[in-house]
Amino acid sequence: MVATSEFIQCDIRAQVLVITINRPEKLNALNKQTIEELHEALVEAEHQNDIRAVIITGAGRKAFVAGADISEFANFSVAEGTQLSAQGHFKIFSFIENYSKPIIAAVNGFALGGGLELAMACHMRVISETARVGLPEVSLGLIPGYGGTQRLAQLLGKGKAFEMILTAEMITAQEAFDWGLANYMTSPDALLDKCFEITAKIGTKSPTALRTAIKVINAGYNPQLNGFEVEIEEFGKSFGTKDFREGVDAFLEKRKADFRGE
Ligand code: COA
């Protein structure tokens, strides 16, 4: 059980926490309170062993998240702008990327600015064919500040990242899918089912191994680390886990593994 708050609705289904950003009258724009509440929900869910994965989506059909809340930062100073970005990385974007359970973004509508950055911080993205996505910050005299300059280039390569960020143009769901920004594209009605299809596969796997795989894949994108060295170390450590013992025993005994995440 994870508490629902003013702007963050939490539902658990089939051992998956579905977080719905619930501010539809502002197209689910990320104000400070929403960021705090999202962070708190994720912290609460992290140590609940019965939650095996997380899906993040937006309330209503129009928007996933239409960006950071522009009205909140309209009069910010340089110091406040820096703080906004740093806090965002710490509480949401890097936090999600390094989360110990798989997180899927169910992009149900506009994912703009911080909205696309939120989707990109997640481990996978499923997009509705009616969604449109983009990083329009240069239209406001800004640049993406929640990881967009880095993660878009990682996901699409530099050429497309330059094009999307410098033109500020939205792209269609079809383009997002074709370019590799989304893992799958579905009809609006099938969006959550597709996410649950993925989480159903994840749910039978070792939570310990999933946590480690997320850590090691991310290590390869951290300039301070050598991903291959981290892989060697973490691969070795896996042999000391109860999940490894259970996984191998189950295979040899021709039964389904019952992983406890230990
Ligand atoms: N921050 C704050 N409020 C936002 C917002 C944001 N990022 N995006 C939308 N809203 C608010 C609008 O101000 C409006 O509120 P109001 O009814 O109180 O005036 C409400 O959400 C509905 O948006 P609206 O612009 O009327 O809808 P639309 O269908 O005409 O346009 C968009 C939809 C997504 C194209 C448009 O809202 C938009 O361009 N939003 C900003 C996107 C952006 O630049 N994001 C990056 C921020 S760094």
mmCIF file of C-alpha atoms and ligand atoms in Angstrom:
data_model
loop_
_atom_site.group_PDB
_atom_site.id
_atom_site.type_symbol
_atom_site.label_atom_id
_atom_site.label_comp_id
_atom_site.label_asym_id
_atom_site.label_seq_id
_atom_site.Cartn_x
_atom_site.Cartn_y
_atom_site.Cartn_z
ATOM 1 C CA MET A 1 0.000 0.000 0.000
ATOM 2 C CA VAL A 2 1.354 3.417 -0.984
ATOM 3 C CA ALA A 3 -0.518 6.541 0.055
ATOM 4 C CA THR A 4 -2.329 8.651 -2.533
ATOM 5 C CA SER A 5 -1.764 12.387 -2.145
ATOM 6 C CA GLU A 6 -3.213 15.533 -3.694
ATOM 7 C CA PHE A 7 -1.493 15.235 -7.080
ATOM 8 C CA ILE A 8 -0.255 11.637 -7.021
ATOM 9 C CA GLN A 9 -2.698 8.755 -7.169
ATOM 10 C CA CYS A 10 -1.314 5.358 -6.196
ATOM 11 C CA ASP A 11 -2.938 2.026 -7.038
ATOM 12 C CA ILE A 12 -1.459 -1.421 -6.696
ATOM 13 C CA ARG A 13 -2.492 -4.086 -9.204
ATOM 14 C CA ALA A 14 -0.803 -7.432 -9.772
ATOM 15 C CA GLN A 15 2.166 -6.390 -7.585
ATOM 16 C CA VAL A 16 2.678 -3.286 -9.708
ATOM 17 C CA LEU A 17 2.396 0.232 -8.326
ATOM 18 C CA VAL A 18 0.585 2.469 -10.810
ATOM 19 C CA ILE A 19 1.354 6.112 -10.132
ATOM 20 C CA THR A 20 -0.973 8.552 -11.877
ATOM 21 C CA ILE A 21 0.129 12.172 -11.913
ATOM 22 C CA ASN A 22 -3.183 13.764 -11.181
ATOM 23 C CA ARG A 23 -3.319 17.427 -12.068
ATOM 24 C CA PRO A 24 -5.265 17.241 -15.315
ATOM 25 C CA GLU A 25 -6.485 20.856 -15.270
ATOM 26 C CA LYS A 26 -2.813 21.890 -15.664
ATOM 27 C CA LEU A 27 -2.020 19.008 -18.020
ATOM 28 C CA ASN A 28 -0.234 17.296 -15.110
ATOM 29 C CA ALA A 29 2.537 19.918 -15.087
ATOM 30 C CA LEU A 30 5.168 19.196 -12.453
ATOM 31 C CA ASN A 31 4.950 21.800 -9.723
ATOM 32 C CA LYS A 32 7.039 21.580 -6.572
ATOM 33 C CA GLN A 33 4.347 19.763 -4.622
ATOM 34 C CA THR A 34 3.860 17.137 -7.337
ATOM 35 C CA ILE A 35 7.607 16.488 -7.406
ATOM 36 C CA GLU A 36 7.652 16.086 -3.611
ATOM 37 C CA GLU A 37 4.648 13.759 -3.641
ATOM 38 C CA LEU A 38 6.043 11.650 -6.475
ATOM 39 C CA HIS A 39 9.330 11.331 -4.624
ATOM 40 C CA GLU A 40 7.555 10.316 -1.415
ATOM 41 C CA ALA A 41 5.470 7.662 -3.198
ATOM 42 C CA LEU A 42 8.600 6.168 -4.769
ATOM 43 C CA VAL A 43 10.464 6.173 -1.452
ATOM 44 C CA GLU A 44 7.495 4.464 0.231
ATOM 45 C CA ALA A 45 7.310 1.783 -2.470
ATOM 46 C CA GLU A 46 11.025 1.062 -2.624
ATOM 47 C CA HIS A 47 11.166 -1.249 0.386
ATOM 48 C CA GLN A 48 7.838 -2.983 -0.136
ATOM 49 C CA ASN A 49 8.850 -6.412 -1.383
ATOM 50 C CA ASP A 50 5.418 -7.165 -2.819
ATOM 51 C CA ILE A 51 5.759 -4.262 -5.281
ATOM 52 C CA ARG A 52 7.754 -5.680 -8.186
ATOM 53 C CA ALA A 53 7.553 -2.798 -10.690
ATOM 54 C CA VAL A 54 6.149 0.699 -11.161
ATOM 55 C CA ILE A 55 4.151 2.283 -13.980
ATOM 56 C CA ILE A 56 3.951 6.073 -14.190
ATOM 57 C CA THR A 57 1.191 7.701 -16.229
ATOM 58 C CA GLY A 58 -0.812 10.935 -16.401
ATOM 59 C CA ALA A 59 -4.446 11.546 -15.485
ATOM 60 C CA GLY A 60 -6.851 11.995 -18.380
ATOM 61 C CA ARG A 61 -6.263 11.359 -22.052
ATOM 62 C CA LYS A 62 -4.709 14.656 -23.035
ATOM 63 C CA ALA A 63 -1.398 14.750 -21.214
ATOM 64 C CA PHE A 64 1.202 12.533 -19.646
ATOM 65 C CA VAL A 65 2.993 15.600 -18.237
ATOM 66 C CA ALA A 66 3.141 18.960 -20.093
ATOM 67 C CA GLY A 67 6.416 19.908 -18.420
ATOM 68 C CA ALA A 68 7.678 21.670 -15.364
ATOM 69 C CA ASP A 69 5.158 24.177 -14.025
ATOM 70 C CA ILE A 70 6.056 27.351 -15.921
ATOM 71 C CA SER A 71 4.069 29.627 -13.596
ATOM 72 C CA GLU A 72 6.181 28.505 -10.627
ATOM 73 C CA PHE A 73 9.553 29.438 -12.115
ATOM 74 C CA ALA A 74 8.453 32.555 -14.046
ATOM 75 C CA ASN A 75 10.377 34.895 -11.734
ATOM 76 C CA PHE A 76 13.264 32.674 -10.704
ATOM 77 C CA SER A 77 16.827 33.957 -10.292
ATOM 78 C CA VAL A 78 19.938 32.105 -11.499
ATOM 79 C CA ALA A 79 20.358 30.517 -8.060
ATOM 80 C CA GLU A 80 16.722 29.428 -7.913
ATOM 81 C CA GLY A 81 16.917 27.981 -11.432
ATOM 82 C CA THR A 82 20.001 25.981 -10.500
ATOM 83 C CA GLN A 83 18.293 24.732 -7.364
ATOM 84 C CA LEU A 84 15.157 23.747 -9.330
ATOM 85 C CA SER A 85 17.213 21.604 -11.690
ATOM 86 C CA ALA A 86 19.408 20.062 -8.972
ATOM 87 C CA GLN A 87 16.445 19.196 -6.752
ATOM 88 C CA GLY A 88 14.580 17.725 -9.721
ATOM 89 C CA HIS A 89 17.505 15.466 -10.599
ATOM 90 C CA PHE A 90 17.918 14.377 -7.002
ATOM 91 C CA LYS A 91 14.234 13.803 -6.142
ATOM 92 C CA ILE A 92 12.848 12.478 -9.412
ATOM 93 C CA PHE A 93 14.934 12.085 -12.531
ATOM 94 C CA SER A 94 18.182 10.480 -11.318
ATOM 95 C CA PHE A 95 16.177 8.897 -8.524
ATOM 96 C CA ILE A 96 13.938 7.100 -11.036
ATOM 97 C CA GLU A 97 16.798 6.133 -13.339
ATOM 98 C CA ASN A 98 18.600 4.496 -10.412
ATOM 99 C CA TYR A 99 15.485 3.082 -8.740
ATOM 100 C CA SER A 100 15.821 -0.487 -7.561
ATOM 101 C CA LYS A 101 12.637 -1.698 -9.287
ATOM 102 C CA PRO A 102 11.841 -1.413 -12.993
ATOM 103 C CA ILE A 103 9.801 1.686 -13.879
ATOM 104 C CA ILE A 104 7.793 2.014 -17.088
ATOM 105 C CA ALA A 105 6.381 5.304 -18.393
ATOM 106 C CA ALA A 106 2.913 4.908 -19.912
ATOM 107 C CA VAL A 107 2.935 8.017 -22.093
ATOM 108 C CA ASN A 108 -0.767 8.683 -22.585
ATOM 109 C CA GLY A 109 -0.635 12.167 -24.144
ATOM 110 C CA PHE A 110 1.570 15.258 -24.313
ATOM 111 C CA ALA A 111 5.013 14.587 -22.831
ATOM 112 C CA LEU A 112 6.749 17.927 -23.088
ATOM 113 C CA GLY A 113 9.831 19.309 -21.403
ATOM 114 C CA GLY A 114 9.964 17.798 -17.917
ATOM 115 C CA GLY A 115 7.271 15.345 -19.045
ATOM 116 C CA LEU A 116 9.464 13.828 -21.728
ATOM 117 C CA GLU A 117 12.395 14.020 -19.321
ATOM 118 C CA LEU A 118 10.344 12.047 -16.792
ATOM 119 C CA ALA A 119 9.512 9.423 -19.416
ATOM 120 C CA MET A 120 13.180 9.236 -20.446
ATOM 121 C CA ALA A 121 14.330 8.758 -16.854
ATOM 122 C CA CYS A 122 12.118 5.650 -16.652
ATOM 123 C CA HIS A 123 13.634 2.335 -17.706
ATOM 124 C CA MET A 124 11.142 1.788 -20.536
ATOM 125 C CA ARG A 125 8.484 3.763 -22.358
ATOM 126 C CA VAL A 126 5.184 2.673 -23.887
ATOM 127 C CA ILE A 127 3.477 5.413 -25.881
ATOM 128 C CA SER A 128 -0.115 5.940 -26.956
ATOM 129 C CA GLU A 129 -0.473 6.584 -30.677
ATOM 130 C CA THR A 130 -2.240 9.874 -29.841
ATOM 131 C CA ALA A 131 0.660 11.234 -27.766
ATOM 132 C CA ARG A 132 3.025 13.963 -28.877
ATOM 133 C CA VAL A 133 6.396 14.572 -27.294
ATOM 134 C CA GLY A 134 9.109 17.189 -27.372
ATOM 135 C CA LEU A 135 11.575 19.360 -25.504
ATOM 136 C CA PRO A 136 10.296 22.910 -26.155
ATOM 137 C CA GLU A 137 12.464 24.700 -23.579
ATOM 138 C CA VAL A 138 14.400 26.869 -26.076
ATOM 139 C CA SER A 139 11.052 28.501 -26.942
ATOM 140 C CA LEU A 140 11.070 29.817 -23.361
ATOM 141 C CA GLY A 141 14.704 30.935 -23.445
ATOM 142 C CA LEU A 142 15.708 27.865 -21.457
ATOM 143 C CA ILE A 143 17.321 24.502 -22.080
ATOM 144 C CA PRO A 144 16.081 21.157 -20.743
ATOM 145 C CA GLY A 145 17.112 21.015 -17.087
ATOM 146 C CA TYR A 146 15.869 17.641 -15.912
ATOM 147 C CA GLY A 147 18.342 15.463 -17.816
ATOM 148 C CA GLY A 148 16.894 15.990 -21.299
ATOM 149 C CA THR A 149 20.128 17.120 -22.958
ATOM 150 C CA GLN A 150 21.822 13.923 -21.814
ATOM 151 C CA ARG A 151 19.148 11.235 -21.939
ATOM 152 C CA LEU A 152 17.696 12.251 -25.317
ATOM 153 C CA ALA A 153 21.154 11.963 -26.876
ATOM 154 C CA GLN A 154 21.678 8.610 -25.130
ATOM 155 C CA LEU A 155 18.373 7.248 -26.428
ATOM 156 C CA LEU A 156 18.308 8.725 -29.949
ATOM 157 C CA GLY A 157 21.916 9.669 -30.701
ATOM 158 C CA LYS A 158 23.266 13.199 -30.964
ATOM 159 C CA GLY A 159 21.809 14.066 -34.362
ATOM 160 C CA LYS A 160 18.147 13.593 -33.455
ATOM 161 C CA ALA A 161 18.737 15.087 -29.982
ATOM 162 C CA PHE A 162 20.152 18.248 -31.564
ATOM 163 C CA GLU A 163 17.213 18.399 -33.966
ATOM 164 C CA MET A 164 14.543 17.976 -31.287
ATOM 165 C CA ILE A 165 16.122 20.334 -28.758
ATOM 166 C CA LEU A 166 17.196 23.066 -31.213
ATOM 167 C CA THR A 167 13.912 23.157 -33.165
ATOM 168 C CA ALA A 168 11.741 22.677 -30.025
ATOM 169 C CA GLU A 169 9.298 20.823 -32.298
ATOM 170 C CA MET A 170 6.975 18.127 -31.032
ATOM 171 C CA ILE A 171 7.150 14.749 -32.716
ATOM 172 C CA THR A 172 4.356 12.232 -33.167
ATOM 173 C CA ALA A 173 4.108 8.952 -31.286
ATOM 174 C CA GLN A 174 4.917 7.140 -34.532
ATOM 175 C CA GLU A 175 8.149 9.126 -34.878
ATOM 176 C CA ALA A 176 9.005 8.548 -31.208
ATOM 177 C CA PHE A 177 8.533 4.828 -31.753
ATOM 178 C CA ASP A 178 10.403 4.726 -35.067
ATOM 179 C CA TRP A 179 13.338 6.653 -33.594
ATOM 180 C CA GLY A 180 13.641 4.350 -30.591
ATOM 181 C CA LEU A 181 12.329 6.736 -27.970
ATOM 182 C CA ALA A 182 9.465 4.390 -27.104
ATOM 183 C CA ASN A 183 9.726 0.637 -26.689
ATOM 184 C CA TYR A 184 6.138 0.088 -27.868
ATOM 185 C CA MET A 185 3.265 2.087 -29.336
ATOM 186 C CA THR A 186 -0.357 1.143 -28.670
ATOM 187 C CA SER A 187 -3.887 2.495 -28.975
ATOM 188 C CA PRO A 188 -4.879 4.682 -25.997
ATOM 189 C CA ASP A 189 -7.071 1.872 -24.629
ATOM 190 C CA ALA A 190 -4.308 -0.738 -24.805
ATOM 191 C CA LEU A 191 -1.607 1.417 -23.204
ATOM 192 C CA LEU A 192 -1.767 0.157 -19.631
ATOM 193 C CA ASP A 193 -2.385 -3.441 -20.719
ATOM 194 C CA LYS A 194 0.858 -3.340 -22.721
ATOM 195 C CA CYS A 195 2.700 -2.031 -19.652
ATOM 196 C CA PHE A 196 1.204 -4.814 -17.526
ATOM 197 C CA GLU A 197 2.242 -7.349 -20.159
ATOM 198 C CA ILE A 198 5.843 -6.213 -19.621
ATOM 199 C CA THR A 199 5.572 -6.081 -15.833
ATOM 200 C CA ALA A 200 4.062 -9.594 -15.804
ATOM 201 C CA LYS A 201 7.300 -10.871 -17.327
ATOM 202 C CA ILE A 202 9.404 -8.835 -14.907
ATOM 203 C CA GLY A 203 7.344 -10.001 -11.914
ATOM 204 C CA THR A 204 8.523 -13.613 -12.205
ATOM 205 C CA LYS A 205 12.214 -12.663 -12.240
ATOM 206 C CA SER A 206 14.668 -12.221 -9.380
ATOM 207 C CA PRO A 207 14.202 -8.751 -7.806
ATOM 208 C CA THR A 208 17.833 -8.859 -6.696
ATOM 209 C CA ALA A 209 19.038 -9.523 -10.225
ATOM 210 C CA LEU A 210 16.721 -6.847 -11.646
ATOM 211 C CA ARG A 211 18.088 -4.297 -9.175
ATOM 212 C CA THR A 212 21.636 -5.236 -10.084
ATOM 213 C CA ALA A 213 20.972 -5.149 -13.836
ATOM 214 C CA ILE A 214 19.558 -1.603 -13.537
ATOM 215 C CA LYS A 215 22.614 -0.540 -11.549
ATOM 216 C CA VAL A 216 25.093 -2.018 -14.009
ATOM 217 C CA ILE A 217 23.404 -0.750 -17.184
ATOM 218 C CA ASN A 218 23.383 2.757 -15.652
ATOM 219 C CA ALA A 219 27.049 2.413 -14.650
ATOM 220 C CA GLY A 220 27.983 2.360 -18.333
ATOM 221 C CA TYR A 221 26.544 5.876 -18.682
ATOM 222 C CA ASN A 222 28.408 7.236 -15.671
ATOM 223 C CA PRO A 223 31.719 8.800 -16.759
ATOM 224 C CA GLN A 224 33.191 8.121 -13.287
ATOM 225 C CA LEU A 225 32.717 4.367 -13.670
ATOM 226 C CA ASN A 226 33.827 1.597 -15.978
ATOM 227 C CA GLY A 227 30.654 -0.343 -16.800
ATOM 228 C CA PHE A 228 32.545 -3.537 -17.584
ATOM 229 C CA GLU A 229 34.353 -3.462 -14.251
ATOM 230 C CA VAL A 230 31.086 -2.836 -12.402
ATOM 231 C CA GLU A 231 29.558 -5.736 -14.327
ATOM 232 C CA ILE A 232 32.353 -8.130 -13.303
ATOM 233 C CA GLU A 233 31.980 -7.145 -9.650
ATOM 234 C CA GLU A 234 28.182 -7.319 -9.588
ATOM 235 C CA PHE A 235 28.068 -10.552 -11.589
ATOM 236 C CA GLY A 236 30.319 -12.124 -8.975
ATOM 237 C CA LYS A 237 28.231 -10.776 -6.095
ATOM 238 C CA SER A 238 25.095 -12.342 -7.626
ATOM 239 C CA PHE A 239 26.489 -15.780 -6.718
ATOM 240 C CA GLY A 240 26.185 -14.833 -3.057
ATOM 241 C CA THR A 241 22.448 -14.092 -3.182
ATOM 242 C CA LYS A 242 19.575 -16.332 -2.094
ATOM 243 C CA ASP A 243 17.847 -15.510 -5.393
ATOM 244 C CA PHE A 244 20.751 -17.101 -7.284
ATOM 245 C CA ARG A 245 20.489 -20.271 -5.163
ATOM 246 C CA GLU A 246 16.719 -20.359 -5.722
ATOM 247 C CA GLY A 247 16.963 -19.657 -9.464
ATOM 248 C CA VAL A 248 19.524 -22.374 -10.114
ATOM 249 C CA ASP A 249 17.829 -24.910 -7.794
ATOM 250 C CA ALA A 250 14.468 -24.279 -9.493
ATOM 251 C CA PHE A 251 16.029 -24.798 -12.919
ATOM 252 C CA LEU A 252 17.702 -28.054 -11.903
ATOM 253 C CA GLU A 253 14.542 -29.291 -10.146
ATOM 254 C CA LYS A 254 12.420 -28.314 -13.179
ATOM 255 C CA ARG A 255 10.107 -26.047 -11.179
ATOM 256 C CA LYS A 256 9.233 -22.356 -11.173
ATOM 257 C CA ALA A 257 11.526 -20.198 -9.056
ATOM 258 C CA ASP A 258 10.064 -18.452 -6.032
ATOM 259 C CA PHE A 259 12.272 -15.388 -5.720
ATOM 260 C CA ARG A 260 12.233 -13.395 -2.475
ATOM 261 C CA GLY A 261 14.542 -10.594 -3.542
ATOM 262 C CA GLU A 262 17.332 -11.562 -1.149
HETATM 263 N N1 COA B 1 3.183 24.690 -16.753
HETATM 264 C C1 COA B 1 2.120 25.282 -16.175
HETATM 265 N N2 COA B 1 0.877 25.214 -16.674
HETATM 266 C C2 COA B 1 0.704 24.496 -17.801
HETATM 267 C C3 COA B 1 1.762 23.865 -18.460
HETATM 268 C C4 COA B 1 3.052 23.967 -17.883
HETATM 269 N N3 COA B 1 4.120 23.374 -18.410
HETATM 270 N N4 COA B 1 1.276 23.251 -19.560
HETATM 271 C C5 COA B 1 -0.051 23.506 -19.586
HETATM 272 N N5 COA B 1 -0.407 24.256 -18.532
HETATM 273 C C6 COA B 1 -1.738 24.758 -18.169
HETATM 274 C C7 COA B 1 -2.160 25.932 -19.041
HETATM 275 O O1 COA B 1 -1.599 27.120 -18.553
HETATM 276 C C8 COA B 1 -3.651 25.862 -18.895
HETATM 277 O O2 COA B 1 -4.018 26.376 -17.629
HETATM 278 P P1 COA B 1 -5.238 27.436 -17.508
HETATM 279 O O3 COA B 1 -6.435 26.683 -18.013
HETATM 280 O O4 COA B 1 -5.301 27.740 -16.037
HETATM 281 O O5 COA B 1 -4.881 28.601 -18.380
HETATM 282 C C9 COA B 1 -3.931 24.375 -18.853
HETATM 283 O O6 COA B 1 -2.710 23.754 -18.460
HETATM 284 C C10 COA B 1 -4.343 23.788 -20.176
HETATM 285 O O7 COA B 1 -3.352 24.097 -21.143
HETATM 286 P P2 COA B 1 -3.653 24.872 -22.511
HETATM 287 O O8 COA B 1 -2.382 25.544 -22.951
HETATM 288 O O9 COA B 1 -4.863 25.718 -22.389
HETATM 289 O O10 COA B 1 -3.979 23.636 -23.484
HETATM 290 P P3 COA B 1 -3.804 23.592 -25.062
HETATM 291 O O11 COA B 1 -4.512 22.363 -25.515
HETATM 292 O O12 COA B 1 -4.192 24.884 -25.691
HETATM 293 O O13 COA B 1 -2.230 23.411 -25.311
HETATM 294 C C11 COA B 1 -0.044 22.476 -24.858
HETATM 295 C C12 COA B 1 -1.572 22.236 -24.855
HETATM 296 C C13 COA B 1 0.610 21.269 -24.200
HETATM 297 C C14 COA B 1 0.451 22.600 -26.303
HETATM 298 C C15 COA B 1 0.291 23.778 -24.079
HETATM 299 O O14 COA B 1 -0.352 23.716 -22.823
HETATM 300 C C16 COA B 1 1.750 24.021 -23.847
HETATM 301 O O15 COA B 1 2.477 24.403 -24.777
HETATM 302 N N6 COA B 1 2.232 23.842 -22.579
HETATM 303 C C17 COA B 1 3.580 24.149 -22.198
HETATM 304 C C18 COA B 1 4.547 23.091 -22.677
HETATM 305 C C19 COA B 1 5.965 23.466 -22.309
HETATM 306 O O16 COA B 1 6.517 24.425 -22.788
HETATM 307 N N7 COA B 1 6.567 22.648 -21.449
HETATM 308 C C20 COA B 1 7.930 22.806 -21.053
HETATM 309 C C21 COA B 1 8.024 23.582 -19.810
HETATM 310 S S1 COA B 1 9.730 23.842 -19.355
#
